[in-house]
C-alpha positions as CSV (number, residue, x, y, z in Angstrom):
1,M,52.3,-58.9,-2.4
2,T,49.9,-61.8,-1.8
3,T,50.4,-63.8,1.4
4,I,49.8,-67.5,1.2
5,A,49.6,-70.2,3.9
6,L,51.1,-73.5,2.9
7,C,49.0,-76.0,5.0
8,Q,50.8,-79.3,5.1
9,I,48.5,-81.5,7.2
10,P,48.3,-85.3,7.7
11,V,45.2,-86.7,6.2
12,S,43.0,-89.4,7.9
13,T,40.5,-91.8,6.5
14,D,37.8,-89.8,8.4
15,P,36.5,-86.6,6.8
16,S,35.4,-85.1,10.1
17,T,38.9,-85.4,11.4
18,N,40.4,-83.8,8.3
19,L,37.9,-80.9,8.5
20,K,39.0,-80.3,12.1
21,R,42.6,-80.3,11.1
22,A,41.9,-77.9,8.2
23,R,40.1,-75.6,10.6
24,E,43.0,-75.7,13.1
25,A,45.5,-74.9,10.2
26,L,43.4,-71.9,9.2
27,S,43.5,-70.6,12.7
28,R,47.3,-70.6,12.4
29,A,47.3,-68.8,9.0
30,E,46.8,-65.4,10.5
31,G,47.6,-62.6,8.1
32,A,47.3,-64.8,5.0
33,D,45.2,-64.0,2.0
34,L,45.0,-67.6,0.7
35,A,45.4,-71.0,2.4
36,I,46.4,-74.0,0.2
37,F,45.7,-77.6,1.4
38,P,46.7,-80.9,-0.2
39,E,45.0,-83.1,-2.7
40,A,42.5,-85.5,-1.1
41,T,42.1,-83.4,2.1
42,L,38.6,-85.0,2.4
43,T,40.0,-88.5,3.0
44,R,43.0,-90.7,2.2
45,Y,43.1,-92.6,-1.0
46,G,41.7,-96.1,-1.2
47,R,38.5,-97.8,-2.3
48,R,36.7,-96.0,0.5
49,I,36.7,-92.8,-1.5
50,T,33.7,-94.0,-3.6
51,G,31.6,-94.2,-0.5
52,L,32.9,-91.0,1.2
53,A,32.8,-88.7,-1.8
54,E,30.6,-85.7,-1.3
55,P,28.8,-83.1,-3.5
56,L,30.3,-79.7,-3.4
57,D,27.5,-78.4,-1.1
58,G,28.2,-81.3,1.3
59,P,29.5,-81.0,4.8
60,F,33.2,-81.0,4.0
61,V,33.3,-78.2,1.5
62,S,30.6,-76.3,3.4
63,G,32.7,-76.6,6.5
64,L,35.7,-75.2,4.6
65,A,33.6,-72.4,3.3
66,E,32.5,-71.5,6.8
67,A,36.1,-71.5,8.0
68,A,37.1,-69.3,5.1
69,R,34.5,-66.7,6.0
70,E,35.4,-66.9,9.7
71,H,39.1,-66.2,9.0
72,G,38.6,-63.9,6.0
73,L,40.9,-65.8,3.6
74,A,40.5,-67.8,0.4
75,V,41.0,-71.6,0.4
76,I,42.1,-74.2,-2.1
77,A,41.8,-77.9,-1.1
78,G,41.3,-81.3,-2.6
79,T,38.1,-83.3,-2.2
80,F,36.2,-86.2,-4.0
81,E,32.9,-85.7,-5.7
82,P,30.5,-88.5,-6.6
83,G,30.5,-89.4,-10.3
84,D,29.0,-91.9,-12.6
85,G,30.3,-95.1,-11.0
86,R,33.6,-93.5,-10.2
87,V,34.4,-90.3,-8.3
88,R,36.0,-87.0,-9.4
89,N,39.3,-85.9,-7.8
90,T,38.4,-82.2,-7.4
91,A,40.3,-79.1,-6.3
92,V,37.9,-76.6,-4.9
93,A,38.7,-72.8,-4.8
94,L,36.7,-70.8,-2.2
95,D,37.0,-67.0,-1.9
96,A,37.2,-65.2,1.5
97,Q,33.4,-65.0,1.6
98,G,33.2,-68.8,1.3
99,E,31.9,-68.7,-2.2
100,L,32.9,-71.5,-4.6
101,R,34.8,-69.9,-7.4
102,A,36.1,-72.9,-9.2
103,A,36.2,-76.7,-9.1
104,Y,39.0,-78.3,-11.1
105,R,38.7,-82.0,-11.8
106,K,42.1,-83.7,-12.1
107,I,42.9,-84.4,-15.8
108,H,45.9,-86.8,-15.5
109,L,45.2,-89.8,-13.4
110,F,48.0,-91.7,-11.6
111,D,48.1,-95.0,-13.4
112,S,51.8,-95.4,-12.7
113,F,54.2,-97.0,-10.2
114,G,51.8,-99.9,-9.7
115,A,48.8,-97.7,-8.9
116,K,45.7,-97.3,-11.0
117,E,43.8,-94.2,-10.0
118,S,41.5,-94.5,-13.0
119,D,39.9,-97.6,-11.4
120,L,38.3,-95.2,-8.9
121,V,38.4,-91.8,-10.5
122,E,37.1,-90.4,-13.8
123,P,39.3,-87.8,-15.4
124,G,38.5,-84.2,-15.9
125,T,38.8,-82.5,-19.2
126,E,39.3,-78.7,-18.7
127,P,42.2,-76.7,-17.2
128,A,41.1,-74.2,-14.6
129,V,42.3,-70.7,-13.7
130,V,40.6,-68.9,-10.8
131,E,41.0,-65.4,-9.4
132,L,41.5,-65.5,-5.7
133,A,43.3,-63.1,-3.3
134,G,44.1,-60.7,-6.2
135,L,45.9,-63.4,-8.2
136,R,44.9,-65.5,-11.2
137,I,45.8,-69.0,-10.0
138,G,46.2,-72.1,-12.2
139,L,45.2,-75.3,-10.5
140,I,47.4,-78.5,-10.8
141,T,46.7,-81.7,-9.0
142,C,49.5,-84.2,-8.1
143,Y,50.3,-86.3,-11.2
144,D,49.3,-83.3,-13.4
145,V,52.7,-81.8,-12.5
146,R,54.4,-84.3,-14.7
147,F,52.8,-82.8,-17.8
148,P,54.3,-79.5,-18.8
149,E,51.6,-78.9,-21.5
150,L,49.1,-78.3,-18.7
151,G,51.3,-75.6,-17.2
152,R,51.5,-73.9,-20.7
153,A,47.7,-74.1,-21.0
154,L,47.3,-72.4,-17.7
155,V,49.8,-69.7,-18.7
156,D,47.8,-69.1,-21.9
157,R,44.7,-68.7,-19.7
158,G,46.4,-65.9,-17.8
159,A,47.7,-67.7,-14.7
160,E,50.0,-65.7,-12.4
161,L,50.6,-68.5,-9.9
162,F,50.5,-72.2,-10.0
163,A,48.8,-74.0,-7.0
164,V,49.9,-77.6,-7.0
165,I,48.1,-79.9,-4.5
166,A,49.2,-83.4,-4.0
167,A,49.0,-86.7,-2.1
168,W,52.4,-87.7,-3.5
169,G,53.3,-91.4,-3.2
170,S,56.5,-92.4,-1.4
171,G,59.1,-94.7,-2.9
172,P,62.5,-94.8,-4.5
173,L,63.3,-91.4,-6.1
174,K,59.7,-90.2,-5.7
175,E,60.5,-87.3,-3.4
176,D,63.2,-86.2,-5.8
177,H,60.7,-86.4,-8.6
178,W,58.4,-84.1,-6.7
179,T,60.9,-81.4,-5.9
180,T,62.4,-81.5,-9.4
181,L,59.0,-81.3,-11.2
182,V,57.7,-78.5,-9.1
183,R,60.8,-76.4,-9.7
184,A,60.7,-77.2,-13.4
185,R,57.1,-76.0,-13.8
186,A,58.1,-72.8,-12.0
187,L,61.2,-72.2,-14.0
188,E,60.1,-73.1,-17.5
189,N,57.0,-70.8,-17.1
190,T,58.8,-68.1,-14.9
191,M,55.9,-68.6,-12.5
192,W,55.5,-68.4,-8.8
193,T,54.5,-71.9,-7.7
194,A,53.0,-72.9,-4.4
195,A,53.0,-76.7,-4.0
196,V,51.3,-78.4,-1.0
197,G,51.4,-82.1,-0.2
198,Q,50.0,-84.2,2.5
199,A,52.3,-84.6,5.5
200,P,53.2,-88.3,6.2
201,N,50.6,-89.9,8.5
202,P,52.4,-92.6,10.5
203,G,49.2,-94.1,11.7
204,E,48.1,-94.8,8.1
205,S,51.3,-94.9,6.2
206,S,50.8,-98.4,4.6
207,D,49.3,-96.8,1.5
208,G,52.5,-94.7,0.9
209,Y,50.7,-91.4,0.3
210,G,52.1,-88.2,1.7
211,V,55.8,-87.2,1.6
212,G,55.3,-83.6,2.7
213,R,57.9,-81.2,1.1
214,S,55.4,-78.4,0.5
215,M,57.2,-75.6,-1.2
216,L,57.1,-72.1,-2.5
217,V,59.2,-71.7,-5.7
218,D,59.9,-68.4,-7.3
219,P,59.9,-67.7,-11.1
220,L,63.6,-68.5,-11.5
221,G,63.1,-71.9,-9.9
222,V,64.6,-71.0,-6.5
223,V,62.9,-72.7,-3.5
224,R,61.9,-69.9,-1.1
225,A,60.3,-72.2,1.4
226,D,60.3,-76.0,2.1
227,L,58.3,-77.4,4.9
228,G,60.2,-80.7,5.1
229,T,58.1,-83.7,6.2
230,A,56.5,-82.6,9.5
231,P,53.0,-81.2,9.7
232,G,53.0,-77.5,9.6
233,V,51.6,-74.2,8.4
234,Q,54.0,-71.7,6.8
235,V,53.0,-68.2,5.7
236,V,54.9,-67.0,2.6
237,R,54.7,-64.1,0.2
238,V,54.4,-63.8,-3.5
239,D,55.6,-60.7,-5.2
240,R,54.3,-60.1,-8.7
241,A,56.9,-57.4,-9.3
242,Y,59.5,-60.1,-9.1
243,T,57.7,-62.1,-11.8
244,E,58.2,-59.0,-14.1
245,S,61.8,-58.8,-13.2
246,A,62.4,-62.5,-13.8
247,R,60.7,-62.4,-17.1
248,A,62.8,-59.5,-18.2
249,T,65.9,-61.5,-17.4
250,L,64.6,-64.8,-18.8
251,P,61.9,-64.0,-21.5
252,C,61.4,-67.7,-22.4
253,L,57.6,-67.3,-22.7
254,Q,58.2,-64.6,-25.4
255,H,60.5,-67.0,-27.2
256,R,58.0,-69.8,-27.6
257,V,57.7,-71.1,-31.1
258,L,55.2,-74.0,-30.6
């Protein structure tokens, strides 16, 4: 068993406020091996991200690392790194000693539904699987979840869990898209999937980012936990033995032709 804290927090434009909220969430994640935070935990989306982006040894990630050490658990969270004119939308993976184990740069940028993330963000190129808390974890960021080929690439790299982090945009059918896509990635890969989104932030809701609905989905696509829309921290458990049982029942990965 691996114990995971789904940390559904509202995200402010102020990085120091968000670091404080992350620390508070970690204090509520007692007993967890791994805490997962949303995409863009550093700051809300907007043109401000080009000025607020930090290197991975900057105060935000360093603060998360300090908190990881203090509480003795691994952390996955979204930040923005400075790039060449644009920023990188980066998921950092820290172990329980606060060491940076992986930095995944989002590959698929959200140039949809009237948004154009690529104006501000340069895309990554490489899928990432990182070993944390005794699991090999494939990292997926928001719009990435619409691309099943990324899930397959992570499976081929040995992933045992998908961690999906998001600042999902609100709008007609969008919440339904989120829940459907997260369950689909879990089911088609018979993979435990922990998906964490930003909680709605009523004080800064005009940009539409953050619908909540953080979930744990099992390898047969069953939702084991759903946080709804309110801010919260929920501790859940991932059982690798159940993955083996599910894959014996539904051996679709063995049946792949392409």
